[in-house]
Amino acid sequence: MSDGTIYLDNNATTRPHPSVVEAMNQVLGDGFGNPSSIHGIGEAARHRVEGARAQVAGLIGARETEIVFTSCATESINTAMRGVVDAARAERSRVLITSVEHEAVHDVGTWLSSRGVEVGVLPVDGDGVLDMDRLDAELAHGPVLVSIMLANNETGVITPVAEVARRARDAGATVHVDAVQAVGKLVIDVETLGVDLLSLSGHKFHAPKGVGVLFVRRGARSRPFVIGAGQEGGRRGGTENVPGIVGIGVAAEHMGSGIEGRRTHLGSLTAAIEERLLAISDVRINGAREGRVPGTVNVCFKGIEGSAVVLTAAREGVCLSAGSACAAAQYGGSHVLEAMGVPFEYLHGAVRISCCETTTMAEVERACEVITRSVAYLRTMDPSTSLGES
Amino acid sequence: MTRRLDTDRDKTLCYCLGVRYGRVIDTIRGKECTSVKEVTRSCKAGGGCRSCHPEIEDLITELREERTAAGGIIKGIIGRVFGRRTGGSS
Ligand code: FES
């Protein structure tokens, strides 16, 4: 960044791409119309929204009519999970999620279970990989919905979504995928993945905050969550956030191209980070060695607090995260690492480093130097060094 | 019908693991893989979201057909050569 800050917290949020900012500024200036208005200014806004819908549909191989704009991925997830349960309410009320889902999915699961819905939680192994035998056993109970993430926000571990979707749909379940962390790193194709609903968040892929997407396959049984004046084909009420929608459209087009080059770049950054950090003693990289989206490294340092490393590094201008940013303000270790069985003496020492396409090798090299120094310092100074040694 | 085998070798087949067509084809040929599991074990392709599994299965099938066809030709040649040498009765 221009002030020398090294930003390696891209799984928390990304900087809007210049082309996104430019397009949004244009809309904020002249494109203020309400897409529902039938005069020229409204029509122009509607035209821009529909253009963005086509761009997002292109990113995930969907039809334009299957794209619903929301305010964020959390709203998309609420709509997907609550909407499917609502639509099937009279028939079945069982939902399946995994132990490593984002808090949004877990919290909707908790809410559903407080309303009498049975919520099954599928375990993962030490590498964060899903237990497929348990999936089959749970599917035998006939869940109405299976909600699963494509790439984990903390570890980057990729879930076998296509296989889960095939088995779940054979069992008669609707499948929702949280694909928030996969955009621009994997090819997301709703046909080859075989999913019914899919959530995206604009600010995780260089669009602004305040805009998300829910893909709803034609014919999927789901009811709206935000009820209003019939916008988005009656699937999401509320006047459209036109600048945000324009922004997510431009970002979708940008991220849909050049995936191979981006992957290669992020892959070499990941390898460099891992090589440098594994040189530190008592360290572990979390998540399967293969089968992770490139650009995310989740590392645990034995006996120290990850948040202490993050704060120490921040003083030297390196922005990291201890686990997920959403959980950073909450007490306790990461539920994802806990689900993976990470030992206690490592659990609280988690640090997440997440890169984006503009991250440079020089930046990750400098960040690794800072982290190495921080860990050495904390191990000398911090009384919690004795964590887990009692 | 266009064959999967004719796809550009440098094109990525498995995005999750970043494996190209050429590498997958060479793996199936070299190790004589008969299942996606074997391919994943050997070259990692297919070890992520698994949406590329049908593509890998198609490649396995095409290569098996290719082997079978090649095997048939070789058998035919051997048959003809040995047939002539032994007087041709079978
Ligand atoms: S594309 Fe091959 S496993 Fe996802």
Tab-separated table of C-alpha atoms and ligand atoms in Angstrom:
chain	number	residue	atom	x	y	z
A	1	MET	CA	0.000	0.000	0.000
A	2	SER	CA	1.163	3.561	-0.593
A	3	ASP	CA	1.938	4.247	3.106
A	4	GLY	CA	4.050	1.094	3.367
A	5	THR	CA	1.416	-0.906	5.228
A	6	ILE	CA	1.350	-4.555	4.228
A	7	TYR	CA	-2.223	-5.771	4.080
A	8	LEU	CA	-2.489	-9.553	4.463
A	9	ASP	CA	-6.041	-9.834	5.755
A	10	ASN	CA	-7.847	-10.297	2.462
A	11	ASN	CA	-10.114	-13.062	3.750
A	12	ALA	CA	-11.584	-10.426	6.088
A	13	THR	CA	-12.086	-7.859	3.370
A	14	THR	CA	-10.457	-6.687	0.163
A	15	ARG	CA	-9.681	-3.318	-1.280
A	16	PRO	CA	-12.145	-2.410	-4.066
A	17	HIS	CA	-10.547	-2.740	-7.488
A	18	PRO	CA	-9.897	0.610	-9.251
A	19	SER	CA	-12.333	-0.316	-12.041
A	20	VAL	CA	-14.978	-0.980	-9.362
A	21	VAL	CA	-14.395	2.402	-7.726
A	22	GLU	CA	-14.552	4.147	-11.076
A	23	ALA	CA	-17.834	2.491	-12.074
A	24	MET	CA	-19.369	3.170	-8.679
A	25	ASN	CA	-18.337	6.813	-8.671
A	26	GLN	CA	-20.068	7.250	-11.975
A	27	VAL	CA	-23.282	5.774	-10.587
A	28	LEU	CA	-23.062	7.800	-7.384
A	29	GLY	CA	-22.859	10.924	-9.532
A	30	ASP	CA	-25.337	10.429	-12.322
A	31	GLY	CA	-26.976	7.083	-11.784
A	32	PHE	CA	-28.971	7.865	-8.667
A	33	GLY	CA	-32.299	6.674	-10.080
A	34	ASN	CA	-34.578	4.119	-8.494
A	35	PRO	CA	-34.626	1.037	-10.742
A	36	SER	CA	-38.346	0.668	-10.087
A	37	SER	CA	-39.151	4.109	-11.557
A	38	ILE	CA	-40.461	4.067	-15.094
A	39	HIS	CA	-38.911	7.351	-16.250
A	40	GLY	CA	-35.559	7.655	-17.987
A	41	ILE	CA	-33.444	8.083	-14.859
A	42	GLY	CA	-35.043	5.022	-13.267
A	43	GLU	CA	-34.658	3.084	-16.458
A	44	ALA	CA	-30.952	3.921	-16.626
A	45	ALA	CA	-30.470	2.612	-13.086
A	46	ARG	CA	-32.422	-0.535	-13.924
A	47	HIS	CA	-30.268	-1.024	-16.980
A	48	ARG	CA	-27.123	-0.860	-14.838
A	49	VAL	CA	-28.525	-3.346	-12.326
A	50	GLU	CA	-29.374	-5.770	-15.104
A	51	GLY	CA	-25.907	-5.354	-16.592
A	52	ALA	CA	-24.386	-6.290	-13.250
A	53	ARG	CA	-26.738	-9.256	-12.983
A	54	ALA	CA	-25.401	-10.565	-16.288
A	55	GLN	CA	-21.806	-10.091	-15.094
A	56	VAL	CA	-22.429	-12.012	-11.866
A	57	ALA	CA	-24.349	-14.743	-13.695
A	58	GLY	CA	-21.344	-15.079	-16.022
A	59	LEU	CA	-19.001	-15.548	-13.071
A	60	ILE	CA	-20.843	-18.610	-11.763
A	61	GLY	CA	-22.392	-20.067	-14.916
A	62	ALA	CA	-25.945	-19.166	-13.897
A	63	ARG	CA	-28.901	-17.644	-15.732
A	64	GLU	CA	-29.448	-13.954	-15.080
A	65	THR	CA	-32.887	-14.706	-13.669
A	66	GLU	CA	-31.282	-16.886	-11.006
A	67	ILE	CA	-29.245	-14.034	-9.485
A	68	VAL	CA	-30.676	-12.156	-6.481
A	69	PHE	CA	-28.804	-9.148	-5.083
A	70	THR	CA	-28.699	-8.884	-1.301
A	71	SER	CA	-26.918	-6.658	1.217
A	72	CYS	CA	-24.211	-9.180	2.173
A	73	ALA	CA	-23.401	-12.886	2.332
A	74	THR	CA	-24.940	-13.125	5.805
A	75	GLU	CA	-28.261	-12.007	4.347
A	76	SER	CA	-27.821	-14.461	1.455
A	77	ILE	CA	-27.152	-17.265	3.941
A	78	ASN	CA	-30.173	-16.295	6.059
A	79	THR	CA	-32.342	-16.210	2.945
A	80	ALA	CA	-31.066	-19.551	1.699
A	81	MET	CA	-31.334	-21.475	4.951
A	82	ARG	CA	-34.476	-19.943	6.386
A	83	GLY	CA	-36.128	-19.739	2.962
A	84	VAL	CA	-35.689	-23.436	2.201
A	85	VAL	CA	-36.852	-24.531	5.652
A	86	ASP	CA	-39.809	-22.160	5.405
A	87	ALA	CA	-40.824	-23.529	2.011
A	88	ALA	CA	-40.682	-27.133	3.231
A	89	ARG	CA	-41.903	-26.497	6.732
A	90	ALA	CA	-44.929	-28.778	6.651
A	91	GLU	CA	-42.980	-31.722	5.319
A	92	ARG	CA	-39.543	-32.030	6.876
A	93	SER	CA	-37.485	-30.044	9.281
A	94	ARG	CA	-33.959	-31.292	9.332
A	95	VAL	CA	-30.928	-29.345	8.190
A	96	LEU	CA	-27.300	-30.435	7.793
A	97	ILE	CA	-24.297	-28.158	8.163
A	98	THR	CA	-20.616	-28.823	8.929
A	99	SER	CA	-18.573	-28.053	12.016
A	100	VAL	CA	-16.344	-25.615	10.100
A	101	GLU	CA	-18.979	-23.344	8.559
A	102	HIS	CA	-18.830	-19.579	8.962
A	103	GLU	CA	-20.495	-18.131	12.067
A	104	ALA	CA	-23.393	-16.919	9.901
A	105	VAL	CA	-24.334	-20.503	9.004
A	106	HIS	CA	-23.804	-21.755	12.559
A	107	ASP	CA	-25.888	-18.950	14.014
A	108	VAL	CA	-28.756	-19.489	11.576
A	109	GLY	CA	-28.506	-23.175	12.490
A	110	THR	CA	-28.811	-22.295	16.178
A	111	TRP	CA	-31.788	-20.049	15.424
A	112	LEU	CA	-33.475	-22.789	13.399
A	113	SER	CA	-32.933	-25.342	16.126
A	114	SER	CA	-34.477	-22.957	18.674
A	115	ARG	CA	-37.562	-23.139	16.455
A	116	GLY	CA	-37.750	-26.890	16.462
A	117	VAL	CA	-35.667	-27.681	13.378
A	118	GLU	CA	-33.206	-30.536	13.864
A	119	VAL	CA	-29.731	-29.395	12.893
A	120	GLY	CA	-27.070	-32.026	12.213
A	121	VAL	CA	-23.418	-30.964	12.278
A	122	LEU	CA	-21.001	-32.981	10.151
A	123	PRO	CA	-17.485	-33.398	11.569
A	124	VAL	CA	-14.166	-32.901	9.777
A	125	ASP	CA	-10.840	-34.636	10.320
A	126	GLY	CA	-7.547	-33.135	11.485
A	127	ASP	CA	-6.933	-31.687	8.021
A	128	GLY	CA	-10.347	-30.025	7.951
A	129	VAL	CA	-11.643	-32.583	5.441
A	130	LEU	CA	-15.275	-33.637	5.629
A	131	ASP	CA	-16.312	-37.096	6.858
A	132	MET	CA	-18.227	-38.443	3.837
A	133	ASP	CA	-19.414	-41.574	5.644
A	134	ARG	CA	-21.104	-39.408	8.245
A	135	LEU	CA	-22.638	-37.404	5.431
A	136	ASP	CA	-24.242	-40.555	4.003
A	137	ALA	CA	-25.484	-41.586	7.446
A	138	GLU	CA	-27.016	-38.151	8.030
A	139	LEU	CA	-28.547	-38.000	4.562
A	140	ALA	CA	-30.454	-41.171	5.398
A	141	HIS	CA	-32.503	-39.052	7.843
A	142	GLY	CA	-33.837	-37.024	4.925
A	143	PRO	CA	-32.709	-33.439	5.566
A	144	VAL	CA	-34.488	-30.731	3.628
A	145	LEU	CA	-31.292	-28.697	3.294
A	146	VAL	CA	-27.537	-29.257	3.283
A	147	SER	CA	-25.482	-26.089	3.715
A	148	ILE	CA	-21.768	-26.335	3.131
A	149	MET	CA	-18.884	-24.008	2.323
A	150	LEU	CA	-16.725	-24.308	-0.777
A	151	ALA	CA	-13.506	-22.914	0.723
A	152	ASN	CA	-12.969	-22.380	4.426
A	153	ASN	CA	-12.417	-18.771	5.468
A	154	GLU	CA	-9.840	-19.644	8.129
A	155	THR	CA	-7.833	-22.428	6.530
A	156	GLY	CA	-8.708	-22.267	2.815
A	157	VAL	CA	-9.508	-26.003	2.798
A	158	ILE	CA	-11.721	-26.898	-0.186
A	159	THR	CA	-14.784	-29.053	0.455
A	160	PRO	CA	-15.841	-31.737	-2.066
A	161	VAL	CA	-18.969	-29.728	-2.784
A	162	ALA	CA	-19.786	-31.422	-6.097
A	163	GLU	CA	-19.763	-34.849	-4.439
A	164	VAL	CA	-21.736	-33.621	-1.416
A	165	ALA	CA	-24.279	-31.980	-3.722
A	166	ARG	CA	-24.678	-35.130	-5.800
A	167	ARG	CA	-25.311	-37.282	-2.749
A	168	ALA	CA	-27.528	-34.696	-1.072
A	169	ARG	CA	-29.688	-34.138	-4.131
A	170	ASP	CA	-30.025	-37.904	-4.617
A	171	ALA	CA	-31.345	-37.952	-1.055
A	172	GLY	CA	-33.865	-35.252	-1.947
A	173	ALA	CA	-32.171	-32.357	-0.146
A	174	THR	CA	-31.703	-28.822	-1.419
A	175	VAL	CA	-28.035	-27.768	-1.410
A	176	HIS	CA	-26.746	-24.347	-0.407
A	177	VAL	CA	-23.094	-23.413	-0.821
A	178	ASP	CA	-21.231	-20.584	0.866
A	179	ALA	CA	-18.728	-19.762	-1.877
A	180	VAL	CA	-17.595	-16.464	-0.358
A	181	GLN	CA	-13.883	-17.314	-0.164
A	182	ALA	CA	-13.552	-19.060	-3.504
A	183	VAL	CA	-14.186	-16.231	-5.975
A	184	GLY	CA	-11.314	-15.632	-8.369
A	185	LYS	CA	-9.334	-18.562	-6.973
A	186	LEU	CA	-11.493	-21.460	-8.162
A	187	VAL	CA	-13.802	-21.792	-11.119
A	188	ILE	CA	-17.272	-21.603	-9.602
A	189	ASP	CA	-19.806	-23.192	-11.897
A	190	VAL	CA	-23.225	-23.893	-10.429
A	191	GLU	CA	-23.820	-26.583	-13.059
A	192	THR	CA	-20.687	-28.639	-12.462
A	193	LEU	CA	-21.002	-28.114	-8.720
A	194	GLY	CA	-24.660	-29.142	-8.982
A	195	VAL	CA	-25.933	-26.822	-6.259
A	196	ASP	CA	-29.319	-25.150	-5.783
A	197	LEU	CA	-28.329	-22.024	-3.870
A	198	LEU	CA	-25.017	-20.221	-3.580
A	199	SER	CA	-23.971	-17.176	-1.550
A	200	LEU	CA	-21.347	-14.562	-2.411
A	201	SER	CA	-20.087	-11.429	-0.698
A	202	GLY	CA	-18.932	-8.398	-2.693
A	203	HIS	CA	-16.281	-7.114	-0.332
A	204	LYS	CA	-14.412	-10.421	-0.309
A	205	PHE	CA	-13.552	-10.026	-3.980
A	206	HIS	CA	-12.709	-6.388	-4.545
A	207	ALA	CA	-16.267	-5.016	-4.622
A	208	PRO	CA	-17.564	-2.808	-1.792
A	209	LYS	CA	-19.256	-3.823	1.445
A	210	GLY	CA	-23.037	-3.756	1.566
A	211	VAL	CA	-23.691	-5.970	-1.419
A	212	GLY	CA	-24.004	-9.721	-1.745
A	213	VAL	CA	-25.485	-12.292	-4.077
A	214	LEU	CA	-27.715	-15.293	-3.726
A	215	PHE	CA	-27.967	-17.678	-6.649
A	216	VAL	CA	-31.330	-19.452	-6.589
A	217	ARG	CA	-31.646	-22.225	-9.162
A	218	ARG	CA	-34.777	-22.041	-11.242
A	219	GLY	CA	-37.370	-24.252	-9.569
A	220	ALA	CA	-35.592	-24.412	-6.187
A	221	ARG	CA	-38.056	-24.410	-3.316
A	222	SER	CA	-37.263	-21.331	-1.276
A	223	ARG	CA	-39.129	-18.381	0.154
A	224	PRO	CA	-37.867	-14.792	0.463
A	225	PHE	CA	-36.387	-13.565	3.716
A	226	VAL	CA	-36.530	-9.782	3.263
A	227	ILE	CA	-40.114	-9.138	2.244
A	228	GLY	CA	-40.948	-5.834	0.597
A	229	ALA	CA	-42.130	-4.141	-2.532
A	230	GLY	CA	-41.409	-6.938	-4.958
A	231	GLN	CA	-37.891	-5.995	-6.034
A	232	GLU	CA	-35.584	-8.693	-7.400
A	233	GLY	CA	-38.554	-10.510	-8.897
A	234	GLY	CA	-40.257	-10.681	-5.507
A	235	ARG	CA	-37.312	-12.585	-4.000
A	236	ARG	CA	-35.786	-9.711	-2.019
A	237	GLY	CA	-37.637	-6.573	-1.026
A	238	GLY	CA	-35.948	-3.186	-0.662
A	239	THR	CA	-34.731	-0.577	-3.122
A	240	GLU	CA	-31.635	-1.860	-4.861
A	241	ASN	CA	-28.194	-0.637	-3.801
A	242	VAL	CA	-27.379	0.418	-7.346
A	243	PRO	CA	-23.762	1.590	-6.790
A	244	GLY	CA	-22.955	-1.561	-4.808
A	245	ILE	CA	-24.589	-3.782	-7.405
A	246	VAL	CA	-22.680	-2.055	-10.200
A	247	GLY	CA	-19.514	-2.546	-8.161
A	248	ILE	CA	-20.077	-6.262	-7.606
A	249	GLY	CA	-20.807	-6.684	-11.314
A	250	VAL	CA	-17.525	-5.102	-12.345
A	251	ALA	CA	-15.641	-7.085	-9.700
A	252	ALA	CA	-17.305	-10.326	-10.852
A	253	GLU	CA	-16.154	-9.745	-14.393
A	254	HIS	CA	-12.649	-8.930	-13.228
A	255	MET	CA	-12.373	-11.977	-10.966
A	256	GLY	CA	-13.830	-14.331	-13.540
A	257	SER	CA	-10.887	-13.723	-15.845
A	258	GLY	CA	-7.241	-14.524	-15.282
A	259	ILE	CA	-7.908	-17.207	-12.673
A	260	GLU	CA	-4.917	-19.296	-13.753
A	261	GLY	CA	-2.452	-16.430	-13.425
A	262	ARG	CA	-3.949	-15.399	-10.096
A	263	ARG	CA	-3.739	-18.955	-8.797
A	264	THR	CA	-0.118	-19.296	-9.847
A	265	HIS	CA	0.805	-16.012	-8.198
A	266	LEU	CA	-1.082	-16.805	-4.984
A	267	GLY	CA	0.369	-20.315	-5.000
A	268	SER	CA	3.929	-19.046	-5.033
A	269	LEU	CA	3.149	-16.573	-2.236
A	270	THR	CA	1.616	-19.386	-0.171
A	271	ALA	CA	4.651	-21.618	-0.693
A	272	ALA	CA	7.029	-18.802	0.295
A	273	ILE	CA	5.056	-18.001	3.454
A	274	GLU	CA	4.889	-21.629	4.523
A	275	GLU	CA	8.583	-22.217	3.895
A	276	ARG	CA	9.571	-19.209	6.004
A	277	LEU	CA	7.147	-19.821	8.856
A	278	LEU	CA	7.919	-23.527	9.116
A	279	ALA	CA	11.477	-22.489	9.972
A	280	ILE	CA	10.138	-21.219	13.325
A	281	SER	CA	10.147	-23.818	16.094
A	282	ASP	CA	6.908	-25.294	17.490
A	283	VAL	CA	4.742	-24.230	14.608
A	284	ARG	CA	2.016	-25.947	12.619
A	285	ILE	CA	0.226	-25.058	9.401
A	286	ASN	CA	-3.456	-25.894	9.691
A	287	GLY	CA	-5.474	-27.611	6.987
A	288	ALA	CA	-4.675	-30.203	4.343
A	289	ARG	CA	-1.365	-29.617	2.556
A	290	GLU	CA	-3.115	-30.039	-0.785
A	291	GLY	CA	-6.660	-29.051	-1.644
A	292	ARG	CA	-6.618	-25.529	-0.237
A	293	VAL	CA	-7.337	-22.336	-2.115
A	294	PRO	CA	-4.029	-20.567	-2.685
A	295	GLY	CA	-3.336	-17.371	-0.799
A	296	THR	CA	-4.524	-18.413	2.668
A	297	VAL	CA	-2.141	-19.685	5.325
A	298	ASN	CA	-3.392	-20.507	8.803
A	299	VAL	CA	-0.532	-21.054	11.187
A	300	CYS	CA	-0.405	-21.812	14.918
A	301	PHE	CA	2.521	-20.929	17.180
A	302	LYS	CA	2.734	-23.105	20.249
A	303	GLY	CA	2.287	-21.428	23.585
A	304	ILE	CA	1.506	-17.866	22.523
A	305	GLU	CA	-1.639	-15.961	21.669
A	306	GLY	CA	-2.303	-15.384	17.991
A	307	SER	CA	-3.873	-12.006	18.772
A	308	ALA	CA	-0.594	-10.947	20.422
A	309	VAL	CA	1.282	-11.767	17.209
A	310	VAL	CA	-1.317	-9.820	15.224
A	311	LEU	CA	-1.006	-6.759	17.474
A	312	THR	CA	2.800	-6.883	17.499
A	313	ALA	CA	2.892	-7.182	13.714
A	314	ALA	CA	0.363	-4.353	13.363
A	315	ARG	CA	2.811	-2.040	15.135
A	316	GLU	CA	5.236	-2.771	12.324
A	317	GLY	CA	2.631	-2.094	9.667
A	318	VAL	CA	1.663	-5.677	8.858
A	319	CYS	CA	-2.077	-6.435	8.918
A	320	LEU	CA	-2.934	-10.037	9.807
A	321	SER	CA	-5.773	-11.779	11.585
A	322	ALA	CA	-6.035	-14.200	14.479
A	323	GLY	CA	-8.404	-16.787	13.005
A	324	SER	CA	-11.376	-15.204	11.261
A	325	ALA	CA	-11.917	-11.466	11.545
A	326	CYS	CA	-15.560	-12.099	12.479
A	327	ALA	CA	-14.480	-14.141	15.500
A	328	ALA	CA	-11.521	-11.928	16.408
A	329	ALA	CA	-13.537	-9.831	18.827
A	330	GLN	CA	-15.059	-12.855	20.535
A	331	TYR	CA	-13.571	-14.772	23.423
A	332	GLY	CA	-12.149	-18.214	22.844
A	333	GLY	CA	-10.282	-20.068	20.126
A	334	SER	CA	-11.444	-20.729	16.616
A	335	HIS	CA	-14.351	-23.186	16.288
A	336	VAL	CA	-12.826	-24.307	12.980
A	337	LEU	CA	-9.475	-25.255	14.511
A	338	GLU	CA	-11.230	-26.796	17.483
A	339	ALA	CA	-13.335	-28.922	15.103
A	340	MET	CA	-10.087	-30.024	13.445
A	341	GLY	CA	-8.736	-31.157	16.799
A	342	VAL	CA	-5.840	-28.688	16.961
A	343	PRO	CA	-4.116	-29.279	20.343
A	344	PHE	CA	-4.841	-26.782	23.113
A	345	GLU	CA	-1.285	-25.450	23.350
A	346	TYR	CA	-1.516	-24.435	19.684
A	347	LEU	CA	-5.193	-23.502	19.507
A	348	HIS	CA	-4.892	-19.942	20.774
A	349	GLY	CA	-1.797	-19.226	18.745
A	350	ALA	CA	-3.566	-19.113	15.384
A	351	VAL	CA	-2.642	-16.438	12.879
A	352	ARG	CA	-4.213	-16.155	9.442
A	353	ILE	CA	-2.328	-14.638	6.544
A	354	SER	CA	-4.492	-14.024	3.494
A	355	CYS	CA	-3.176	-12.569	0.242
A	356	CYS	CA	-4.829	-11.156	-2.843
A	357	GLU	CA	-3.788	-10.700	-6.453
A	358	THR	CA	-1.913	-7.470	-5.747
A	359	THR	CA	0.112	-8.870	-2.839
A	360	THR	CA	3.803	-8.981	-3.761
A	361	MET	CA	6.545	-11.444	-2.869
A	362	ALA	CA	8.496	-8.628	-1.202
A	363	GLU	CA	5.496	-7.943	1.034
A	364	VAL	CA	5.111	-11.531	2.199
A	365	GLU	CA	8.862	-11.816	2.775
A	366	ARG	CA	8.825	-8.724	4.955
A	367	ALA	CA	5.670	-9.929	6.743
A	368	CYS	CA	7.297	-13.272	7.518
A	369	GLU	CA	10.336	-11.486	8.984
A	370	VAL	CA	8.032	-9.418	11.190
A	371	ILE	CA	6.059	-12.502	12.292
A	372	THR	CA	9.241	-14.422	13.051
A	373	ARG	CA	10.509	-11.532	15.181
A	374	SER	CA	7.138	-11.130	16.918
A	375	VAL	CA	6.948	-14.802	17.825
A	376	ALA	CA	10.513	-14.785	19.189
A	377	TYR	CA	9.765	-11.663	21.213
A	378	LEU	CA	6.486	-12.980	22.596
A	379	ARG	CA	8.013	-16.306	23.534
A	380	THR	CA	10.583	-14.445	25.603
A	381	MET	CA	8.349	-11.826	27.135
A	382	ASP	CA	4.833	-13.208	27.284
A	383	PRO	CA	3.897	-15.073	30.486
A	384	SER	CA	1.454	-17.167	28.452
A	385	THR	CA	4.508	-18.839	26.908
A	386	SER	CA	3.848	-21.514	29.481
A	387	LEU	CA	0.397	-22.171	27.978
A	388	GLY	CA	-0.263	-25.853	27.767
A	389	GLU	CA	2.927	-26.830	29.527
A	390	SER	CA	1.334	-27.393	32.913
B	1	MET	CA	-17.679	-36.128	-31.426
B	2	THR	CA	-14.839	-34.059	-29.936
B	3	ARG	CA	-12.578	-36.067	-27.719
B	4	ARG	CA	-11.502	-34.869	-24.279
B	5	LEU	CA	-8.087	-36.238	-25.218
B	6	ASP	CA	-7.740	-33.553	-27.865
B	7	THR	CA	-8.073	-30.721	-25.351
B	8	ASP	CA	-5.087	-28.353	-25.189
B	9	ARG	CA	-2.594	-30.007	-22.820
B	10	ASP	CA	-1.844	-26.677	-21.157
B	11	LYS	CA	-5.471	-25.996	-20.298
B	12	THR	CA	-6.294	-26.406	-16.624
B	13	LEU	CA	-8.497	-29.399	-15.900
B	14	CYS	CA	-8.623	-29.249	-12.107
B	15	TYR	CA	-8.739	-25.704	-10.775
B	16	CYS	CA	-8.758	-26.694	-7.137
B	17	LEU	CA	-5.356	-28.345	-7.423
B	18	GLY	CA	-4.118	-26.464	-10.484
B	19	VAL	CA	-3.553	-29.548	-12.648
B	20	ARG	CA	-3.545	-29.335	-16.450
B	21	TYR	CA	-4.999	-31.760	-19.006
B	22	GLY	CA	-1.545	-32.878	-20.145
B	23	ARG	CA	-0.518	-33.982	-16.690
B	24	VAL	CA	-3.759	-35.874	-16.089
B	25	ILE	CA	-3.559	-37.630	-19.475
B	26	ASP	CA	0.088	-38.607	-18.869
B	27	THR	CA	-0.802	-39.886	-15.414
B	28	ILE	CA	-3.672	-42.049	-16.652
B	29	ARG	CA	-1.487	-43.386	-19.474
B	30	GLY	CA	1.640	-43.927	-17.399
B	31	LYS	CA	-0.023	-45.485	-14.368
B	32	GLU	CA	-2.864	-47.094	-16.296
B	33	CYS	CA	-5.367	-45.552	-13.886
B	34	THR	CA	-8.834	-47.015	-13.965
B	35	SER	CA	-10.509	-44.742	-11.391
B	36	VAL	CA	-10.572	-41.068	-10.424
B	37	LYS	CA	-9.274	-42.054	-7.000
B	38	GLU	CA	-6.098	-43.445	-8.565
B	39	VAL	CA	-5.663	-40.282	-10.626
B	40	THR	CA	-6.079	-38.090	-7.539
B	41	ARG	CA	-3.588	-40.195	-5.627
B	42	SER	CA	-1.021	-39.909	-8.414
B	43	CYS	CA	-1.292	-36.306	-9.589
B	44	LYS	CA	-3.705	-34.626	-7.111
B	45	ALA	CA	-6.277	-33.693	-9.779
B	46	GLY	CA	-9.774	-34.075	-8.384
B	47	GLY	CA	-8.776	-33.671	-4.752
B	48	GLY	CA	-10.815	-30.513	-4.087
B	49	CYS	CA	-14.425	-29.694	-4.921
B	50	ARG	CA	-14.617	-32.774	-7.191
B	51	SER	CA	-16.510	-30.963	-9.938
B	52	CYS	CA	-13.846	-32.122	-12.388
B	53	HIS	CA	-14.462	-35.819	-11.634
B	54	PRO	CA	-16.776	-36.378	-14.645
B	55	GLU	CA	-14.089	-34.870	-16.884
B	56	ILE	CA	-11.417	-37.188	-15.447
B	57	GLU	CA	-13.781	-40.157	-15.812
B	58	ASP	CA	-14.291	-39.287	-19.482
B	59	LEU	CA	-10.530	-39.161	-20.009
B	60	ILE	CA	-10.114	-42.560	-18.352
B	61	THR	CA	-12.790	-43.985	-20.657
B	62	GLU	CA	-11.271	-42.456	-23.802
B	63	LEU	CA	-7.813	-43.704	-22.893
B	64	ARG	CA	-9.164	-47.170	-22.131
B	65	GLU	CA	-10.845	-47.214	-25.547
B	66	GLU	CA	-7.607	-46.029	-27.111
B	67	ARG	CA	-5.698	-48.833	-25.360
B	68	THR	CA	-8.265	-51.397	-26.363
B	69	ALA	CA	-8.155	-50.241	-29.973
B	70	ALA	CA	-4.339	-50.253	-29.961
B	71	GLY	CA	-4.374	-53.675	-28.346
B	72	GLY	CA	-6.674	-54.927	-31.100
B	73	ILE	CA	-4.362	-53.667	-33.820
B	74	ILE	CA	-1.293	-55.245	-32.186
B	75	LYS	CA	-3.149	-58.521	-31.702
B	76	GLY	CA	-4.143	-58.423	-35.355
B	77	ILE	CA	-0.525	-57.847	-36.452
B	78	ILE	CA	0.780	-60.617	-34.195
B	79	GLY	CA	-1.975	-62.876	-35.427
B	80	ARG	CA	-1.097	-62.177	-39.033
B	81	VAL	CA	2.677	-62.559	-38.503
B	82	PHE	CA	2.430	-65.763	-36.492
B	83	GLY	CA	-0.426	-66.968	-38.624
B	84	ARG	CA	1.799	-66.830	-41.729
B	85	ARG	CA	4.763	-68.446	-39.968
B	86	THR	CA	2.719	-71.305	-38.572
B	87	GLY	CA	0.827	-71.942	-41.672
B	88	GLY	CA	-2.184	-69.929	-40.731
B	89	SER	CA	-4.368	-72.489	-38.942
B	90	SER	CA	-5.761	-71.568	-35.539
C	1	FES	S1	-11.795	-28.619	-10.040
C	1	FES	FE1	-10.839	-30.510	-9.585
C	1	FES	S2	-11.348	-30.857	-7.549
C	1	FES	FE2	-12.248	-28.905	-7.956
